[in-house]
Coordinates of C-alpha atoms and ligand atoms in Angstrom, one line a residue:
X1 CA 20.1 17.8 19.1
X2 CA 16.4 18.5 18.3
X3 CA 17.2 21.9 16.8
X4 CA 20.0 20.3 14.7
X5 CA 20.9 22.5 11.8
X6 CA 19.7 20.6 8.8
X7 CA 22.1 22.6 6.6
X8 CA 25.1 21.1 8.4
X9 CA 23.6 17.6 7.7
X10 CA 23.1 18.5 4.0
X11 CA 26.7 19.8 3.9
X12 CA 28.1 16.6 5.5
X13 CA 26.2 14.3 3.2
X14 CA 27.1 16.3 0.1
X15 CA 30.7 16.5 1.2
X16 CA 30.6 12.8 1.9
X17 CA 29.4 12.1 -1.6
X18 CA 31.8 14.3 -3.6
X19 CA 34.3 11.4 -3.7
X20 CA 31.8 9.5 -5.9
X21 CA 32.1 12.4 -8.3
X22 CA 29.9 12.2 -11.4
X23 CA 26.7 12.3 -9.3
X24 CA 26.0 16.0 -9.9
X25 CA 23.7 15.1 -12.8
X26 CA 21.5 13.1 -10.5
X27 CA 19.1 14.4 -8.0
X28 CA 20.8 15.6 -4.8
X29 CA 17.6 15.9 -2.9
X30 CA 14.3 14.1 -2.8
X31 CA 10.7 15.3 -2.1
X32 CA 8.2 14.0 0.4
X33 CA 6.0 12.0 -0.1
X34 CA 8.5 9.7 -1.7
X35 CA 5.6 7.7 -3.3
X36 CA 2.3 9.4 -3.6
X37 CA 0.2 6.3 -3.4
X38 CA -1.7 4.3 -0.8
X39 CA 0.9 2.0 0.9
X40 CA 0.0 2.0 4.6
X41 CA 1.3 0.2 7.7
X42 CA 4.7 -0.3 6.2
X43 CA 7.5 -2.5 7.4
X44 CA 10.8 -1.7 5.9
X45 CA 14.3 -3.3 5.9
X46 CA 17.4 -3.6 3.7
X47 CA 19.3 -6.5 2.3
X48 CA 22.6 -5.5 0.6
X49 CA 21.7 -2.7 -1.9
X50 CA 18.0 -3.4 -1.8
X51 CA 15.3 -1.9 0.4
X52 CA 12.1 -3.8 0.9
X53 CA 8.7 -2.5 2.0
X54 CA 5.6 -4.4 2.9
X55 CA 2.1 -2.9 3.2
X56 CA -1.6 -3.5 4.0
X57 CA -4.2 -4.2 1.3
X58 CA -7.3 -5.3 3.2
X59 CA -9.6 -7.2 0.8
X60 CA -7.6 -6.5 -2.3
X61 CA -6.0 -9.5 -3.9
X62 CA -3.1 -10.4 -4.3
X63 CA -2.4 -8.9 -0.8
X64 CA 0.6 -7.5 1.1
X65 CA 2.6 -6.0 -1.7
X66 CA 6.4 -6.1 -1.5
X67 CA 8.0 -2.9 -2.8
X68 CA 11.6 -2.6 -3.8
X69 CA 13.9 0.4 -3.8
X70 CA 17.7 1.2 -4.2
X71 CA 17.5 4.6 -2.7
X72 CA 14.6 4.7 -0.2
X73 CA 12.9 7.2 -2.5
X74 CA 12.0 5.4 -5.7
X75 CA 9.8 2.4 -5.0
X76 CA 8.1 -0.2 -7.2
X77 CA 6.0 -3.3 -6.2
X78 CA 7.8 -6.5 -7.2
X79 CA 5.7 -9.1 -5.5
X80 CA 2.9 -9.9 -3.1
X81 CA 3.4 -11.9 0.0
X82 CA -0.2 -13.3 -0.1
X83 CA -1.0 -14.2 -3.7
X84 CA -4.4 -15.5 -2.7
X85 CA -6.4 -14.4 0.4
X86 CA -6.6 -17.8 1.9
X87 CA -8.7 -16.6 4.8
X88 CA -12.1 -18.1 4.0
X89 CA -14.9 -17.8 1.4
X90 CA -15.9 -14.2 2.2
X91 CA -12.6 -13.2 0.5
X92 CA -14.0 -14.6 -2.8
X93 CA -16.9 -12.2 -3.0
X94 CA -19.3 -15.1 -3.9
X95 CA -21.9 -14.2 -1.2
X96 CA -23.2 -10.6 -1.4
X97 CA -24.2 -10.7 2.3
X98 CA -20.7 -11.9 3.4
X99 CA -18.0 -9.6 2.0
X100 CA -14.5 -8.8 3.4
X101 CA -14.3 -5.1 2.9
X102 CA -11.8 -3.5 5.4
X103 CA -10.9 -7.0 6.6
X104 CA -8.0 -9.1 5.4
X105 CA -4.5 -7.7 5.5
X106 CA -3.8 -4.9 8.0
X107 CA -0.7 -4.0 9.9
X108 CA 1.2 -7.1 9.1
X109 CA 5.0 -7.6 9.0
X110 CA 7.7 -8.8 6.7
X111 CA 11.3 -9.6 7.4
X112 CA 14.1 -11.6 5.9
X113 CA 15.6 -14.5 7.9
X114 CA 19.2 -14.8 6.7
X115 CA 19.9 -18.2 8.4
X116 CA 17.3 -19.9 6.2
X117 CA 17.3 -17.4 3.3
X118 CA 13.6 -16.9 3.8
X119 CA 11.2 -13.9 3.6
X120 CA 8.6 -14.3 6.3
X121 CA 5.3 -12.5 6.2
X122 CA 3.0 -12.7 9.2
X123 CA -0.3 -11.0 9.8
X124 CA -3.4 -11.4 12.0
X125 CA -6.6 -11.7 10.0
X126 CA -9.8 -10.7 11.7
X127 CA -9.6 -11.6 15.3
X128 CA -7.0 -14.3 14.5
X129 CA -5.3 -16.6 13.8
X130 CA -2.1 -15.0 12.5
X131 CA -1.2 -16.3 9.0
X132 CA 2.4 -17.0 7.9
X133 CA 3.5 -17.0 4.3
X134 CA 7.1 -17.5 3.2
X135 CA 9.2 -17.1 0.1
X136 CA 12.8 -18.2 -0.6
X137 CA 15.3 -15.4 -0.8
X138 CA 17.0 -17.2 -3.7
X139 CA 20.3 -16.3 -2.0
X140 CA 19.4 -12.6 -1.7
X141 CA 22.0 -12.0 1.0
X142 CA 24.8 -13.1 -1.2
X143 CA 23.3 -11.4 -4.3
X144 CA 23.2 -7.8 -3.0
X145 CA 19.7 -8.2 -1.9
X146 CA 18.3 -9.2 -5.3
X147 CA 15.6 -11.9 -5.4
X148 CA 15.6 -13.9 -8.6
X149 CA 12.0 -15.0 -8.5
X150 CA 9.4 -14.9 -5.8
X151 CA 7.6 -18.0 -4.8
X152 CA 5.3 -17.4 -1.9
X153 CA 3.9 -20.4 -0.1
X154 CA 1.3 -20.5 2.8
X155 CA 3.0 -22.1 5.7
X156 CA 0.9 -22.3 8.9
X157 CA -1.1 -20.3 11.3
X158 CA -0.3 -19.3 14.8
X159 CA -3.4 -19.4 17.0
X160 CA -3.0 -16.0 18.6
X161 CA -3.9 -12.7 16.8
X162 CA -0.7 -10.7 16.8
X163 CA -2.4 -7.3 16.6
X164 CA -0.3 -4.9 14.6
X165 CA 2.5 -7.4 14.4
X166 CA 6.2 -6.6 14.2
X167 CA 8.4 -9.5 13.4
X168 CA 12.0 -9.3 14.7
X169 CA 14.8 -11.7 14.2
X170 CA 17.7 -11.3 16.7
X171 CA 21.4 -11.7 15.9
X172 CA 21.2 -15.2 17.5
X173 CA 18.3 -16.0 15.0
X174 CA 15.6 -16.1 17.7
X175 CA 12.3 -14.9 16.3
X176 CA 10.1 -12.5 18.2
X177 CA 6.8 -10.8 17.4
X178 CA 6.1 -7.5 19.1
X179 CA 2.4 -6.6 19.0
X180 CA -0.6 -5.3 20.8
X181 CA -2.3 -2.0 21.7
X182 CA -1.7 -0.1 24.9
X183 CA 0.0 -3.2 26.4
X184 CA 2.9 -4.0 24.1
X185 CA 3.5 -7.7 24.1
X186 CA 6.4 -9.8 23.0
X187 CA 6.0 -13.4 21.8
X188 CA 9.0 -15.6 21.2
X189 CA 8.6 -18.2 18.5
X190 CA 10.1 -21.6 18.3
X191 CA 13.2 -22.0 16.2
X192 CA 11.1 -23.0 13.2
X193 CA 8.6 -20.2 13.8
X194 CA 5.6 -22.6 14.0
X195 CA 4.7 -22.2 17.7
X196 CA 4.9 -19.7 20.5
X197 CA 7.3 -20.6 23.3
X198 CA 7.0 -17.5 25.5
X199 CA 4.7 -14.5 25.7
X200 CA 4.9 -11.5 28.0
X201 CA 3.9 -7.9 28.3
X202 CA 7.0 -5.7 27.9
X203 CA 5.5 -2.3 28.1
X204 CA 2.4 -0.6 29.4
X205 CA 1.3 2.7 27.9
X206 CA 1.1 5.4 30.6
X207 CA -2.5 6.7 31.4
X208 CA -3.7 4.0 29.0
X209 CA -2.8 6.2 26.0
X210 CA -3.7 4.3 22.9
X211 CA -0.6 3.0 21.1
X212 CA -0.1 0.3 18.5
X213 CA 1.9 -0.5 15.3
X214 CA 5.0 -2.2 16.9
X215 CA 8.2 -2.4 14.9
X216 CA 11.2 -4.0 16.7
X217 CA 14.9 -3.7 16.0
X218 CA 18.3 -4.4 17.6
X219 CA 20.7 -1.5 16.9
X220 CA 24.2 -1.6 18.3
X221 CA 23.2 -4.2 20.8
X222 CA 20.2 -2.3 22.1
X223 CA 16.6 -3.3 21.6
X224 CA 14.1 -0.8 20.2
X225 CA 10.3 -1.1 19.7
X226 CA 8.8 1.8 17.7
X227 CA 5.1 2.3 18.4
X228 CA 2.6 4.8 17.2
X229 CA -0.1 6.9 18.9
X230 CA -2.3 6.8 15.9
X231 CA -2.4 10.0 13.8
X232 CA -0.2 11.9 16.2
X233 CA 3.0 10.5 17.7
X234 CA 5.7 8.0 17.3
X235 CA 7.3 6.7 20.4
X236 CA 10.5 4.8 20.8
X237 CA 10.9 2.1 23.5
X238 CA 14.5 1.2 24.3
X239 CA 16.0 -1.6 26.5
X240 CA 19.1 -3.7 26.8
X241 CA 16.9 -6.9 26.8
X242 CA 14.1 -7.9 24.4
X243 CA 11.9 -8.5 27.5
X244 CA 12.5 -5.0 28.9
X245 CA 12.2 -3.0 31.0
X246 CA 11.8 -0.4 28.3
X247 CA 12.3 3.3 28.6
X248 CA 10.3 5.6 26.4
X249 CA 11.0 8.7 24.4
X250 CA 8.7 10.6 22.0
X251 CA 10.3 10.6 18.6
X252 CA 7.7 12.9 17.0
X253 CA 4.7 14.5 18.6
X254 CA 2.2 15.8 16.0
X255 CA 5.0 16.9 13.8
X256 CA 3.9 19.4 11.1
X257 CA 4.6 18.9 7.4
X258 CA 5.3 18.0 4.8
X259 CA 1.8 18.2 3.4
X260 CA -1.3 20.1 4.7
X261 CA -4.5 18.3 5.6
X262 CA -2.7 15.0 5.8
X263 CA -2.3 14.4 9.5
X264 CA 1.1 14.0 11.1
X265 CA 3.8 11.6 10.0
X266 CA 3.6 8.5 12.2
X267 CA 3.8 4.7 12.4
X268 CA 6.2 2.9 10.0
X269 CA 9.8 1.9 10.7
X270 CA 13.5 2.7 10.5
X271 CA 16.2 1.4 8.2
X272 CA 19.9 2.1 7.7
X273 CA 21.9 2.6 4.5
X274 CA 25.0 0.6 3.7
X275 CA 27.2 3.5 5.0
X276 CA 25.4 3.6 8.3
X277 CA 23.0 6.5 8.0
X278 CA 19.5 5.9 9.4
X279 CA 16.1 6.9 8.1
X280 CA 12.6 6.8 9.4
X281 CA 9.9 5.9 6.9
X282 CA 6.4 6.9 8.2
X283 CA 3.1 7.7 6.6
X284 CA 0.6 10.5 6.3
X285 CA -3.2 10.1 6.5
X286 CA -3.6 11.6 3.1
X287 CA -7.2 10.8 2.4
X288 CA -9.0 10.7 0.0
X289 CA -5.8 9.2 -1.4
X290 CA -5.0 6.8 1.5
X291 CA -1.9 6.6 3.5
X292 CA 1.3 7.6 1.8
X293 CA 5.0 7.2 2.8
X294 CA 7.4 10.0 3.8
X295 CA 11.0 9.7 4.7
X296 CA 13.3 11.7 7.0
X297 CA 16.9 11.2 8.2
X298 CA 17.5 10.1 11.8
X299 CA 20.4 11.1 14.0
X300 CA 21.2 9.4 17.3
X301 CA 22.0 10.9 20.7
X302 CA 25.1 9.7 22.5
X303 CA 23.0 7.6 24.7
X304 CA 21.3 5.9 21.8
X305 CA 18.0 7.7 21.2
X306 CA 17.0 8.4 17.6
X307 CA 15.9 11.9 16.6
X308 CA 14.2 13.0 13.4
X309 CA 16.1 15.6 11.4
X310 CA 13.7 18.5 11.0
X311 CA 13.5 21.4 8.7
X312 CA 12.2 24.6 10.4
X313 CA 11.1 22.3 13.2
X314 CA 8.9 20.4 10.7
X315 CA 9.1 17.1 8.8
X316 CA 11.0 18.3 5.7
X317 CA 9.5 18.6 2.3
X318 CA 13.0 17.9 0.9
X319 CA 16.1 16.2 2.3
X320 CA 19.4 15.1 0.7
X321 CA 19.1 11.8 -1.2
X322 CA 19.8 8.9 1.2
X323 CA 21.7 6.9 -1.4
X324 CA 23.4 7.7 -4.6
X325 CA 23.0 4.8 -7.0
X326 CA 22.6 4.2 -10.7
X327 CA 20.2 1.4 -10.1
X328 CA 16.6 2.4 -10.8
X329 CA 13.1 1.0 -10.6
X330 CA 10.2 1.8 -12.9
X331 CA 7.9 4.7 -12.0
X332 CA 4.3 4.1 -10.9
X333 CA 2.9 5.9 -13.9
X334 CA 3.0 4.8 -17.5
X335 CA 1.3 2.6 -20.1
X336 CA 0.4 -1.0 -19.6
X337 CA -0.6 -3.0 -22.7
X338 CA -1.0 -6.3 -20.7
X339 CA 1.8 -7.9 -22.7
X340 CA 3.5 -9.8 -19.9
X341 CA 3.0 -13.4 -18.8
X342 CA 1.2 -12.1 -15.7
X343 CA -0.3 -8.9 -14.4
X344 CA 2.2 -6.4 -13.0
X345 CA 2.3 -6.1 -9.3
X346 CA 0.7 -2.6 -9.6
X347 CA -2.6 -4.4 -10.1
X348 CA -4.8 -5.9 -7.3
X349 CA -8.3 -7.3 -7.7
X350 CA -11.2 -6.4 -5.4
X351 CA -11.3 -9.6 -3.3
X352 CA -10.0 -12.9 -4.8
X353 CA -10.8 -13.1 -8.5
X354 CA -12.5 -15.9 -10.3
X355 CA -9.5 -16.9 -12.3
X356 CA -11.5 -18.8 -14.9
X357 CA -13.1 -15.5 -16.0
X358 CA -10.1 -13.5 -17.0
X359 CA -7.0 -13.9 -19.2
X360 CA -4.1 -12.1 -20.7
X361 CA -4.5 -12.5 -24.5
X362 CA -1.6 -13.6 -26.7
X363 CA 0.6 -11.0 -28.3
X364 CA -0.4 -8.0 -26.2
X365 CA -4.0 -8.7 -27.2
X366 CA -5.1 -7.2 -23.9
X367 CA -6.8 -8.3 -20.7
X368 CA -10.0 -10.3 -21.3
X369 CA -12.6 -9.8 -18.6
X370 CA -15.6 -12.2 -18.9
X371 CA -18.5 -11.5 -16.7
X372 CA -18.0 -13.4 -13.4
X373 CA -21.1 -12.4 -11.4
X374 CA -24.8 -11.7 -12.0
X375 CA -25.6 -8.8 -9.8
X376 CA -26.9 -5.3 -9.7
X377 CA -24.2 -4.2 -7.3
X378 CA -20.7 -3.4 -8.4
X379 CA -19.6 -3.9 -4.7
X380 CA -20.6 -7.5 -5.0
X381 CA -19.2 -8.1 -8.5
X382 CA -16.1 -10.3 -8.8
X383 CA -13.1 -9.4 -10.9
X384 CA -12.9 -5.6 -10.6
X385 CA -9.2 -5.0 -11.2
X386 CA -7.8 -2.0 -9.3
X387 CA -4.8 0.3 -9.5
X388 CA -3.8 2.9 -6.9
X389 CA -4.4 6.6 -7.7
X390 CA -1.3 8.7 -7.8
X391 CA -1.1 12.1 -6.1
X392 CA -1.7 14.9 -6.1
X393 CA -3.7 14.4 -9.4
X394 CA -3.7 11.6 -11.9
X395 CA -5.7 10.3 -14.7
X396 CA -6.3 6.7 -15.7
X397 CA -7.3 5.9 -19.3
X398 CA -8.6 2.4 -20.1
X399 CA -9.1 1.4 -23.7
X400 CA -11.9 -1.1 -24.0
X401 CA -13.2 -3.4 -26.8
X402 CA -16.9 -3.8 -25.9
X403 CA -18.0 -5.8 -29.0
X404 CA -18.8 -9.0 -27.0
X405 CA -20.9 -7.4 -24.3
X406 CA -24.3 -9.1 -23.9
X407 CA -27.7 -7.9 -22.8
X408 CA -27.6 -6.5 -19.3
X409 CA -23.9 -6.3 -19.0
X410 CA -22.1 -3.4 -17.2
X411 CA -18.5 -2.6 -17.9
X412 CA -16.4 0.4 -17.3
X413 CA -13.9 2.4 -15.3
X414 CA -14.6 3.1 -11.6
X415 CA -13.2 5.5 -9.0
X416 CA -13.4 2.9 -6.3
X417 CA -13.9 3.3 -2.6
X418 CA -16.9 3.0 -0.2
X419 CA -18.3 6.0 -2.0
X420 CA -17.7 5.4 -5.7
X421 CA -18.7 6.5 -9.2
X422 CA -18.0 5.2 -12.7
X423 CA -18.1 5.8 -16.4
X424 CA -19.1 2.7 -18.3
X425 CA -21.2 0.9 -20.8
X426 CA -24.7 -0.4 -20.0
X427 CA -25.9 -2.9 -22.6
X428 CA -29.7 -3.1 -22.7
X429 CA -31.0 -5.4 -25.4
X430 CA -29.3 -4.1 -28.5
X431 CA -28.8 -0.7 -27.2
X432 CA -25.3 0.3 -26.0
X433 CA -25.3 3.3 -23.7
X434 CA -22.3 5.1 -22.3
X435 CA -23.3 6.2 -18.8
X436 CA -21.8 8.1 -15.8
X437 CA -23.0 6.6 -12.6
X438 CA -22.6 8.1 -9.2
X439 CA -23.9 7.5 -5.7
X440 CA -22.6 4.0 -5.3
X441 CA -22.4 4.0 -1.6
X442 CA -21.7 1.6 1.3
X443 CA -23.1 1.8 4.8
X444 CA -20.8 2.1 7.8
X445 CA -21.0 -1.7 8.2
X446 CA -19.8 -2.1 4.5
X447 CA -23.1 -3.4 3.3
X448 CA -24.3 -1.7 0.1
X449 CA -26.4 1.4 0.7
X450 CA -26.9 2.4 -2.9
X451 CA -26.0 0.7 -6.2
X452 CA -25.8 4.0 -8.0
X453 CA -27.8 6.4 -10.2
X454 CA -27.2 7.1 -13.8
X455 CA -26.2 10.8 -13.9
X456 CA -25.6 11.1 -17.6
X457 CA -25.9 9.0 -20.7
X458 CA -24.9 9.1 -24.4
X459 CA -25.1 6.5 -27.1
X460 CA -21.9 4.5 -28.0
X461 CA -21.2 4.3 -31.8
X462 CA -18.0 2.3 -31.8
X463 CA -16.8 -1.1 -30.5
X464 CA -13.6 0.4 -29.1
X465 CA -13.7 3.3 -26.7
X466 CA -11.4 5.1 -24.2
X467 CA -12.7 5.7 -20.7
X468 CA -10.8 8.2 -18.5
X469 CA -11.0 9.2 -14.9
X470 CA -9.2 12.2 -13.5
X471 CA -8.8 12.2 -9.7
X472 CA -7.6 14.9 -7.4
X473 CA -6.3 13.2 -4.2
X474 CA -4.7 16.3 -2.7
X475 CA -5.1 15.6 1.0
X476 CA -8.2 16.9 2.6
X477 CA -8.2 14.7 5.7
X478 CA -10.3 16.1 8.6
X479 CA -11.6 18.9 6.4
X480 CA -14.9 19.3 4.4
X481 CA -13.0 20.3 1.3
X482 CA -14.2 18.2 -1.7
X483 CA -11.6 16.8 -4.0
X484 CA -13.1 15.9 -7.3
X485 CA -13.1 13.1 -9.8
X486 CA -14.1 13.7 -13.4
X487 CA -15.1 11.1 -16.0
X488 CA -14.3 11.4 -19.7
X489 CA -14.7 9.3 -22.8
X490 CA -13.4 9.2 -26.4
X491 CA -14.4 7.2 -29.4
X492 CA -11.1 7.8 -31.2
X493 CA -8.5 8.1 -28.5
X494 CA -7.9 11.7 -29.4
X495 CA -10.9 13.9 -28.5
X496 CA -12.1 13.3 -24.9
X497 CA -15.5 14.6 -23.7
X498 CA -16.5 14.8 -20.1
X499 CA -19.6 12.8 -19.1
X500 CA -21.7 13.6 -16.1
X501 CA -21.0 15.9 -13.1
X502 CA -17.8 16.0 -11.1
X503 CA -17.8 13.6 -8.3
X504 CA -16.9 14.6 -4.7
X505 CA -14.4 12.1 -3.1
X506 CA -14.9 11.1 0.5
X507 CA -12.0 12.1 2.9
X508 CA -12.9 9.8 5.8
X509 CA -10.5 7.1 7.0
X510 CA -12.8 4.3 8.0
X511 CA -12.5 2.4 4.7
X512 CA -8.7 2.5 5.3
X513 CA -7.8 2.1 1.6
X514 CA -7.7 5.3 -0.5
X515 CA -9.4 5.8 -3.9
X516 CA -8.3 3.4 -6.6
X517 CA -9.0 3.3 -10.3
X518 CA -10.6 0.1 -11.4
X519 CA -11.9 -1.7 -14.5
X520 CA -15.0 -4.0 -14.2
X521 CA -17.3 -6.1 -16.2
X522 CA -20.4 -7.7 -14.5
X523 CA -23.7 -9.1 -15.7
X524 CA -27.2 -8.2 -14.5
X525 CA -29.0 -10.8 -16.6
X526 CA -26.7 -13.7 -17.4
X527 CA -23.0 -14.7 -17.8
X528 CA -21.3 -15.0 -21.2
X529 CA -20.4 -11.5 -22.2
X530 CA -16.8 -10.2 -22.2
X531 CA -14.8 -7.0 -22.8
X532 CA -11.1 -6.7 -23.6
X533 CA -9.0 -4.1 -21.9
X534 CA -6.6 -3.2 -24.6
X535 CA -4.5 -0.8 -22.6
X536 CA -4.2 1.3 -19.4
X537 CA -2.3 4.5 -18.9
X538 CA -1.7 6.2 -15.6
X539 CA -0.5 9.8 -15.9
X540 CA 0.1 12.7 -13.5
X541 CA -2.1 15.6 -14.5
Ligands
NAG601 C1 26.7 2.3 16.8 O1 28.0 2.3 17.3 C2 29.0 2.8 16.5 C3 30.4 2.6 17.2 O2 30.3 3.1 18.5 C4 28.8 4.3 16.3 O3 29.7 4.8 15.4 C5 27.4 4.4 15.6 O4 27.0 5.7 15.4 C6 26.3 3.7 16.4 N1 25.1 3.7 15.7 C7 23.9 4.0 16.2 C8 22.7 3.9 15.3 O5 23.8 4.3 17.4
NAG602 C1 27.1 5.6 -12.2 O1 27.4 5.4 -13.5 C2 28.5 6.2 -14.0 C3 28.6 6.0 -15.5 O2 28.6 4.7 -15.8 C4 29.7 5.8 -13.2 O3 30.8 6.6 -13.6 C5 29.5 6.0 -11.7 O4 30.6 5.6 -11.0 C6 28.2 5.3 -11.3 N1 27.9 5.7 -9.9 C7 27.5 4.9 -9.0 C8 27.2 5.5 -7.6 O5 27.4 3.7 -9.1
NAG603 C1 -15.6 -11.7 -29.5 O1 -16.0 -13.1 -29.6 C2 -15.6 -13.7 -30.8 C3 -16.2 -15.1 -30.8 O2 -15.9 -15.8 -29.6 C4 -14.0 -13.8 -30.7 O3 -13.6 -14.4 -31.9 C5 -13.5 -12.4 -30.7 O4 -12.1 -12.4 -30.5 C6 -14.1 -11.6 -29.5 N1 -13.6 -10.3 -29.5 C7 -13.5 -9.5 -28.5 C8 -12.9 -8.2 -28.7 O5 -13.8 -9.9 -27.4
NAG604 C1 -31.1 -7.4 -31.3 O1 -31.1 -7.3 -32.8 C2 -31.3 -8.5 -33.4 C3 -31.1 -8.3 -34.9 O2 -31.7 -7.1 -35.3 C4 -32.7 -9.0 -33.1 O3 -32.9 -10.2 -33.8 C5 -32.8 -9.2 -31.6 O4 -34.2 -9.6 -31.3 C6 -32.5 -7.9 -30.9 N1 -32.4 -8.3 -29.4 C7 -33.0 -7.5 -28.5 C8 -32.8 -8.0 -27.1 O5 -33.6 -6.5 -28.7

């Protein structure tokens, strides 16, 4: 079955869909990655017509985005399971010597419990405890999977750190959490989920090979735990009982494709379509862009082992569309004029924001950012609002009104990661200078190494200006290839000029999150200044 002829699968799927006739105008195939953005550590499941996808966000807030799709290919964030990082003061970025970079939300889990119509998010923070947030499904199961409004509430903590947690709700409604590294553990929770009633090791990795990232399912009466050997393999553990014993097979072992310099597809989870086809959603280590999802069909052997459908023995660049549907979701690119009642779920702040210092202005007036921190260090400034870069190359254009900046203020557009650069405005007395600043660097322990150097400067002559960053996040993981960011400005929105040198992005994984675009406004002398972000546009370039 490994060498299964992908063309015969294509033919079967195409033949199967000809009865639904007028689909020929729509895409018959999709391309990997399905979403070229940083959405790592995914947990995926389906309710009715809707697929849901949860992801890690570390110290970005709100955290744990919930993405939605009708076809497993087009995804959009519709909610966040953790609206406020309620894990302690370090998540507020109020103390420059106690910040939460790379902490917070990692390898957490989200599932839907039909018996109580509840979405349950669970994640270990730091060394523990594990936090639980829930939201009503608003009758999602009887509404084709649609949720009318999301209302996340912090529930309780469980004392143990469920490392790389995978929530699983059995047919009989029993809740389990599969977790751990090397030793895969299973915790059974009480009926209401608030306490642990049993805990046992269910699998031990041979030769102490490092594995993690548990995702647990029951398929046709058999229990499966998918685990990853980071960056290389995905293993499948299979048993007739949740408590084991589990047999193991390797699902993929350093599978090549579909992108170069992006590691091997691994981790993630599996999900079925309404008509019973299965898919594996994994991610690639696509730094400098972060970890990005890829999808491949699964087939099953007669004795119940899944196998990834390969193309030329690799993870396919294209496969037939998993689902033909007329239902669509908005693309990740486009214009945002901040006209809604709240920020769209594409946006996340760096740490919890100071909500008294920002506002959406009436009548699409824009996003008001009042300075929230007096600091010389962007990495310690509150209220930097971020947006994921889009691959392989994208540009972000922020239109700013800077007329109310005050002496010492710094506002602009940043290409944000542990090695960062920005284009922005430095207000010094009555002088308003446009600057390109690079060499904003963090140390390996995420303290600030360097607050940046002004690499280029030019006077600003208008109160409105456009700041643009172009970022190339074509994967270069494990290579010394430099992907570049470029910084541009315009005083009229028409003619853009580059400012400062190109900036080399870092390809390392240790910060976990990939590069983001961000807009910031902080004070170096005193609070009181403000800028208004009139619009934002994300484009593929
Ligand atoms: C589950 O069992 C049904 C009936 O035997 C079979 O048609 C189907 O392929 C099985 N699915 C999986 C994922 O094994
Ligand atoms: C999509 O819409 C077209 C036109 O309204 C309709 O004929 C077709 O049946 C729909 N297809 C699906 C899969 O819903
Ligand atoms: C600047 O501040 C003045 C006075 O508070 C206010 O009326 C105006 O709307 C502000 N404009 C911008 C662009 O922030
Ligand atoms: C800014 O300009 C005003 C008006 O010319 C002047 O009164 C003020 O002293 C200047 N402020 C600084 C910090 O230079």
